[in-house]
PDB file of C-alpha atoms and ligand atoms in Angstrom:
ATOM      1  CA  UNK A  30     -22.341 -22.078  18.602  1.00 65.00           C
ATOM      2  CA  UNK A  31     -24.390 -24.079  16.435  1.00 72.00           C
ATOM      3  CA  UNK A  32     -23.189 -26.897  15.446  1.00 95.00           C
ATOM      4  CA  UNK A  33     -22.961 -26.352  11.677  1.00 98.00           C
ATOM      5  CA  UNK A  34     -21.607 -23.654   9.791  1.00 98.00           C
ATOM      6  CA  UNK A  35     -21.483 -23.303   5.346  1.00 98.00           C
ATOM      7  CA  UNK A  36     -18.511 -21.731   3.541  1.00 98.00           C
ATOM      8  CA  UNK A  37     -19.979 -20.815   0.265  1.00 98.00           C
ATOM      9  CA  UNK A  38     -18.108 -19.995  -2.398  1.00 97.00           C
ATOM     10  CA  UNK A  39     -16.751 -20.391  -6.712  1.00 97.00           C
ATOM     11  CA  UNK A  40     -14.145 -22.043  -6.182  1.00 98.00           C
ATOM     12  CA  UNK A  41     -13.244 -21.341  -9.618  1.00 98.00           C
ATOM     13  CA  UNK A  42     -10.852 -23.341  -8.103  1.00 98.00           C
ATOM     14  CA  UNK A  43     -10.168 -22.879  -4.737  1.00 98.00           C
ATOM     15  CA  UNK A  44      -7.074 -21.762  -3.674  1.00 98.00           C
ATOM     16  CA  UNK A  45      -4.963 -22.450  -0.173  1.00 98.00           C
ATOM     17  CA  UNK A  46      -6.611 -18.803   1.765  1.00 98.00           C
ATOM     18  CA  UNK A  47     -10.395 -20.979   1.252  1.00 98.00           C
ATOM     19  CA  UNK A  48      -8.522 -24.207   2.957  1.00 98.00           C
ATOM     20  CA  UNK A  49      -7.141 -21.776   5.304  1.00 98.00           C
ATOM     21  CA  UNK A  50     -10.679 -20.240   5.857  1.00 98.00           C
ATOM     22  CA  UNK A  51     -12.595 -23.380   5.659  1.00 98.00           C
ATOM     23  CA  UNK A  52      -9.681 -25.216   8.087  1.00 98.00           C
ATOM     24  CA  UNK A  53     -10.278 -21.917  10.967  1.00 98.00           C
ATOM     25  CA  UNK A  54     -14.053 -22.534  10.490  1.00 98.00           C
ATOM     26  CA  UNK A  55     -13.544 -26.860  11.040  1.00 98.00           C
ATOM     27  CA  UNK A  56     -11.914 -25.582  14.086  1.00 98.00           C
ATOM     28  CA  UNK A  57     -15.117 -23.563  15.455  1.00 97.00           C
ATOM     29  CA  UNK A  58     -17.629 -25.322  14.005  1.00 98.00           C
ATOM     30  CA  UNK A  59     -18.658 -29.278  15.044  1.00 98.00           C
ATOM     31  CA  UNK A  60     -19.138 -28.988  10.526  1.00 98.00           C
ATOM     32  CA  UNK A  61     -18.716 -27.437   8.437  1.00 98.00           C
ATOM     33  CA  UNK A  62     -20.502 -28.411   4.121  1.00 98.00           C
ATOM     34  CA  UNK A  63     -18.228 -26.238   1.656  1.00 98.00           C
ATOM     35  CA  UNK A  64     -20.975 -25.303  -1.019  1.00 98.00           C
ATOM     36  CA  UNK A  65     -20.018 -24.616  -4.580  1.00 98.00           C
ATOM     37  CA  UNK A  66     -22.178 -22.260  -6.519  1.00 97.00           C
ATOM     38  CA  UNK A  67     -22.826 -20.682  -9.647  1.00 93.00           C
ATOM     39  CA  UNK A  68     -22.605 -17.037  -9.608  1.00 85.00           C
ATOM     40  CA  UNK A  69     -25.300 -16.177 -12.440  1.00 81.00           C
ATOM     41  CA  UNK A  70     -22.651 -12.554 -12.506  1.00 82.00           C
ATOM     42  CA  UNK A  71     -19.629 -15.003 -13.081  1.00 84.00           C
ATOM     43  CA  UNK A  72     -18.277 -16.915 -16.133  1.00 91.00           C
ATOM     44  CA  UNK A  73     -16.380 -19.506 -15.392  1.00 96.00           C
ATOM     45  CA  UNK A  74     -12.843 -21.200 -16.217  1.00 97.00           C
ATOM     46  CA  UNK A  75     -14.060 -24.434 -14.440  1.00 97.00           C
ATOM     47  CA  UNK A  76     -17.143 -25.766 -14.691  1.00 96.00           C
ATOM     48  CA  UNK A  77     -19.046 -26.729 -11.236  1.00 96.00           C
ATOM     49  CA  UNK A  78     -18.599 -30.836 -11.161  1.00 97.00           C
ATOM     50  CA  UNK A  79     -14.450 -30.001 -11.805  1.00 98.00           C
ATOM     51  CA  UNK A  80     -14.581 -26.846  -9.266  1.00 98.00           C
ATOM     52  CA  UNK A  81     -16.431 -29.709  -6.641  1.00 98.00           C
ATOM     53  CA  UNK A  82     -13.817 -32.791  -7.449  1.00 98.00           C
ATOM     54  CA  UNK A  83     -11.325 -30.196  -6.913  1.00 98.00           C
ATOM     55  CA  UNK A  84     -13.411 -28.740  -3.405  1.00 98.00           C
ATOM     56  CA  UNK A  85     -13.728 -32.169  -2.535  1.00 98.00           C
ATOM     57  CA  UNK A  86      -9.403 -32.875  -2.954  1.00 98.00           C
ATOM     58  CA  UNK A  87      -9.256 -29.948  -0.873  1.00 98.00           C
ATOM     59  CA  UNK A  88     -11.150 -31.130   2.429  1.00 98.00           C
ATOM     60  CA  UNK A  89     -10.266 -34.873   2.575  1.00 97.00           C
ATOM     61  CA  UNK A  90      -8.478 -34.617   5.098  1.00 94.00           C
ATOM     62  CA  UNK A  91     -10.501 -32.213   7.212  1.00 98.00           C
ATOM     63  CA  UNK A  92     -12.817 -34.246   8.946  1.00 97.00           C
ATOM     64  CA  UNK A  93     -15.246 -33.053   9.433  1.00 98.00           C
ATOM     65  CA  UNK A  94     -15.822 -30.847   6.248  1.00 98.00           C
ATOM     66  CA  UNK A  95     -17.320 -32.046   3.866  1.00 98.00           C
ATOM     67  CA  UNK A  96     -18.132 -30.638   0.064  1.00 98.00           C
ATOM     68  CA  UNK A  97     -21.358 -30.131  -1.836  1.00 98.00           C
ATOM     69  CA  UNK A  98     -22.704 -28.008  -4.798  1.00 97.00           C
ATOM     70  CA  UNK A  99     -25.551 -26.484  -5.241  1.00 96.00           C
ATOM     71  CA  UNK A 100     -27.593 -24.782  -7.757  1.00 94.00           C
ATOM     72  CA  UNK A 101     -29.296 -21.861  -7.010  1.00 93.00           C
ATOM     73  CA  UNK A 102     -29.866 -19.723  -3.978  1.00 96.00           C
ATOM     74  CA  UNK A 103     -27.988 -20.785  -1.031  1.00 97.00           C
ATOM     75  CA  UNK A 104     -30.034 -20.247   1.085  1.00 98.00           C
ATOM     76  CA  UNK A 105     -31.958 -22.655   0.129  1.00 98.00           C
ATOM     77  CA  UNK A 106     -29.752 -25.119   0.687  1.00 98.00           C
ATOM     78  CA  UNK A 107     -28.708 -23.545   4.036  1.00 98.00           C
ATOM     79  CA  UNK A 108     -33.252 -24.711   4.944  1.00 97.00           C
ATOM     80  CA  UNK A 109     -32.864 -27.650   2.669  1.00 97.00           C
ATOM     81  CA  UNK A 110     -29.586 -28.794   5.443  1.00 96.00           C
ATOM     82  CA  UNK A 111     -31.053 -26.701   8.051  1.00 97.00           C
ATOM     83  CA  UNK A 112     -27.565 -24.329   8.657  1.00 98.00           C
ATOM     84  CA  UNK A 113     -27.774 -21.039   9.508  1.00 98.00           C
ATOM     85  CA  UNK A 114     -24.999 -20.006   9.505  1.00 98.00           C
ATOM     86  CA  UNK A 115     -22.242 -18.599   7.431  1.00 98.00           C
ATOM     87  CA  UNK A 116     -18.309 -17.947   7.499  1.00 98.00           C
ATOM     88  CA  UNK A 117     -16.986 -15.992   4.850  1.00 98.00           C
ATOM     89  CA  UNK A 118     -13.002 -14.773   3.980  1.00 97.00           C
ATOM     90  CA  UNK A 119     -12.356 -11.402   4.333  1.00 97.00           C
ATOM     91  CA  UNK A 120      -8.590 -10.018   2.281  1.00 97.00           C
ATOM     92  CA  UNK A 121     -10.028  -6.016   1.944  1.00 95.00           C
ATOM     93  CA  UNK A 122     -11.156  -3.462   2.307  1.00 94.00           C
ATOM     94  CA  UNK A 123     -13.307  -3.782  -0.863  1.00 95.00           C
ATOM     95  CA  UNK A 124     -13.624  -7.777   0.092  1.00 94.00           C
ATOM     96  CA  UNK A 125     -15.808  -6.423   3.769  1.00 95.00           C
ATOM     97  CA  UNK A 126     -18.579  -3.894   1.573  1.00 96.00           C
ATOM     98  CA  UNK A 127     -19.128  -6.337  -0.954  1.00 95.00           C
ATOM     99  CA  UNK A 128     -19.639  -8.864   1.600  1.00 97.00           C
ATOM    100  CA  UNK A 129     -21.738  -7.234   3.783  1.00 97.00           C
ATOM    101  CA  UNK A 130     -24.134  -7.010   0.739  1.00 97.00           C
ATOM    102  CA  UNK A 131     -24.181 -10.497   0.083  1.00 96.00           C
ATOM    103  CA  UNK A 132     -25.149 -10.708   3.898  1.00 98.00           C
ATOM    104  CA  UNK A 133     -28.671  -7.937   3.506  1.00 98.00           C
ATOM    105  CA  UNK A 134     -29.277  -9.912   0.681  1.00 97.00           C
ATOM    106  CA  UNK A 135     -28.309 -13.040   2.749  1.00 98.00           C
ATOM    107  CA  UNK A 136     -31.437 -12.445   5.601  1.00 98.00           C
ATOM    108  CA  UNK A 137     -33.417 -10.399   4.028  1.00 98.00           C
ATOM    109  CA  UNK A 138     -33.985 -13.656   2.113  1.00 98.00           C
ATOM    110  CA  UNK A 139     -33.596 -16.349   5.419  1.00 98.00           C
ATOM    111  CA  UNK A 140     -33.724 -14.136   8.561  1.00 98.00           C
ATOM    112  CA  UNK A 141     -32.300 -16.582  11.098  1.00 97.00           C
ATOM    113  CA  UNK A 142     -29.481 -16.322   8.834  1.00 97.00           C
ATOM    114  CA  UNK A 143     -26.100 -14.964  10.288  1.00 98.00           C
ATOM    115  CA  UNK A 144     -22.823 -14.355   8.261  1.00 98.00           C
ATOM    116  CA  UNK A 145     -19.432 -14.854  10.404  1.00 98.00           C
ATOM    117  CA  UNK A 146     -16.438 -13.147   8.659  1.00 98.00           C
ATOM    118  CA  UNK A 147     -12.749 -14.616   9.285  1.00 98.00           C
ATOM    119  CA  UNK A 148     -10.062 -12.003   7.931  1.00 97.00           C
ATOM    120  CA  UNK A 149      -7.612 -14.082   5.821  1.00 97.00           C
ATOM    121  CA  UNK A 150      -4.503 -15.231   6.698  1.00 95.00           C
ATOM    122  CA  UNK A 151      -1.520 -13.080   6.678  1.00 95.00           C
ATOM    123  CA  UNK A 152       0.262 -15.068   4.056  1.00 96.00           C
ATOM    124  CA  UNK A 153      -3.499 -15.801   1.597  1.00 97.00           C
ATOM    125  CA  UNK A 154      -4.825 -11.630   1.424  1.00 95.00           C
ATOM    126  CA  UNK A 155      -2.887 -11.079  -1.634  1.00 95.00           C
ATOM    127  CA  UNK A 156      -3.647 -14.498  -3.126  1.00 98.00           C
ATOM    128  CA  UNK A 157      -7.049 -15.136  -5.803  1.00 97.00           C
ATOM    129  CA  UNK A 158      -8.757 -17.720  -7.562  1.00 97.00           C
ATOM    130  CA  UNK A 159      -8.517 -14.830 -10.224  1.00 96.00           C
ATOM    131  CA  UNK A 160      -4.588 -14.627 -10.135  1.00 97.00           C
ATOM    132  CA  UNK A 161      -4.394 -18.404 -10.384  1.00 98.00           C
ATOM    133  CA  UNK A 162      -6.876 -18.511 -13.471  1.00 98.00           C
ATOM    134  CA  UNK A 163      -3.940 -15.743 -14.877  1.00 97.00           C
ATOM    135  CA  UNK A 164      -1.554 -18.129 -13.993  1.00 97.00           C
ATOM    136  CA  UNK A 165      -3.044 -21.441 -15.120  1.00 97.00           C
ATOM    137  CA  UNK A 166      -3.632 -19.496 -18.329  1.00 96.00           C
ATOM    138  CA  UNK A 167      -0.095 -18.793 -18.650  1.00 96.00           C
ATOM    139  CA  UNK A 168       0.786 -21.969 -17.636  1.00 95.00           C
ATOM    140  CA  UNK A 169       3.220 -21.103 -15.088  1.00 97.00           C
ATOM    141  CA  UNK A 170       3.809 -23.344 -11.766  1.00 97.00           C
ATOM    142  CA  UNK A 171       0.156 -22.835  -9.220  1.00 97.00           C
ATOM    143  CA  UNK A 172       2.235 -25.548  -7.202  1.00 97.00           C
ATOM    144  CA  UNK A 173       2.801 -23.495  -3.890  1.00 97.00           C
ATOM    145  CA  UNK A 174      -1.260 -21.812  -3.957  1.00 98.00           C
ATOM    146  CA  UNK A 175      -3.484 -24.522  -4.250  1.00 98.00           C
ATOM    147  CA  UNK A 176      -3.821 -27.718  -2.193  1.00 98.00           C
ATOM    148  CA  UNK A 177      -3.070 -30.226  -4.583  1.00 98.00           C
ATOM    149  CA  UNK A 178      -6.191 -31.584  -6.349  1.00 98.00           C
ATOM    150  CA  UNK A 179      -6.070 -28.154  -8.367  1.00 98.00           C
ATOM    151  CA  UNK A 180      -2.889 -29.602  -9.853  1.00 97.00           C
ATOM    152  CA  UNK A 181      -4.061 -32.704  -9.975  1.00 96.00           C
ATOM    153  CA  UNK A 182      -7.120 -31.923 -12.037  1.00 96.00           C
ATOM    154  CA  UNK A 183      -4.981 -29.394 -13.987  1.00 93.00           C
ATOM    155  CA  UNK A 184      -2.665 -32.117 -15.593  1.00 87.00           C
TER     156      UNK A 184
HETATM  157  P1  LIG B 171     -17.335 -16.147  -4.797  1.00 80.94           P
HETATM  158  O1  LIG B 171     -17.590 -15.511  -6.005  1.00 80.94           O
HETATM  159  O2  LIG B 171     -18.988 -16.317  -3.852  1.00 80.94           O
HETATM  160  O3  LIG B 171     -17.038 -14.082  -4.249  1.00 80.94           O
HETATM  161  P2  LIG B 171     -15.028 -17.054  -3.824  1.00 80.94           P
HETATM  162  O4  LIG B 171     -14.931 -18.594  -4.045  1.00 80.94           O
HETATM  163  O5  LIG B 171     -14.376 -16.071  -4.746  1.00 80.94           O
HETATM  164  O6  LIG B 171     -16.609 -17.517  -4.280  1.00 80.94           O
HETATM  165  O7  LIG B 171     -14.819 -16.801  -2.459  1.00 80.94           O
HETATM  166  C1  LIG B 171     -15.125 -17.082  -1.165  1.00 80.94           C
HETATM  167  C2  LIG B 171     -15.124 -16.777  -0.340  1.00 80.94           C
HETATM  168  O8  LIG B 171     -13.708 -16.705   0.296  1.00 80.94           O
HETATM  169  C3  LIG B 171     -14.993 -14.982   0.074  1.00 80.94           C
HETATM  170  O9  LIG B 171     -15.582 -15.107   1.022  1.00 80.94           O
HETATM  171  C4  LIG B 171     -13.817 -14.772  -0.297  1.00 80.94           C
HETATM  172  O10 LIG B 171     -14.037 -13.589   0.523  1.00 80.94           O
HETATM  173  C5  LIG B 171     -13.583 -15.480   0.410  1.00 80.94           C
HETATM  174  N1  LIG B 171     -11.693 -15.584   0.327  1.00 80.94           N
HETATM  175  C6  LIG B 171     -11.286 -16.089  -1.452  1.00 80.94           C
HETATM  176  N2  LIG B 171      -9.796 -15.519  -0.916  1.00 80.94           N
HETATM  177  C7  LIG B 171      -9.461 -15.460  -0.604  1.00 80.94           C
HETATM  178  C8  LIG B 171      -8.346 -15.491   0.801  1.00 80.94           C
HETATM  179  N3  LIG B 171      -6.787 -15.898   0.144  1.00 80.94           N
HETATM  180  N4  LIG B 171      -8.012 -15.350   2.418  1.00 80.94           N
HETATM  181  C9  LIG B 171      -9.230 -16.140   2.364  1.00 80.94           C
HETATM  182  N5  LIG B 171     -10.358 -15.852   2.349  1.00 80.94           N
HETATM  183  C10 LIG B 171     -10.381 -15.932   1.035  1.00 80.94           C
END
């Protein structure tokens, strides 16, 4: 097993579902780098700095995880950090389809790169950042769905 993996995502914002995947990755790998990225296809509710701040707060209690923010291709960050394993969470068959395409694209760009999928935790299978953003827009209580760093930043 390689010592370090990377958990990339938009984290707009990070949810308890993401955090569950990060914790489980941290139990498998010696070190986990949680990378906050921008996708050209998306527009975000939170800036990359805000998303990074929320992720940093969320992983503060996980001794072998650290958060970074990166502009550009994930594989460039991986090559710079000497990481070859990506861990992604999957909730549904639709997630699987989309993730396979991303995994193939990353392997095309970096042939030694492997993507490992962890199934979403049962209680998080219907939880998405999209739902959380909707709830934030309507000022609903999201405290049960996200790490405290998210509710703190919103307040
Ligand atoms: P992206 O914009 O790159 O899809 P996200 O922040 O939405 O980034 O998601 C990052 C990763 O976390 C993806 O692999 C996604 O499928 C996974 N994920 C999102 N929500 C959950 C959840 N509730 N449980 C497990 N994995 C999740």
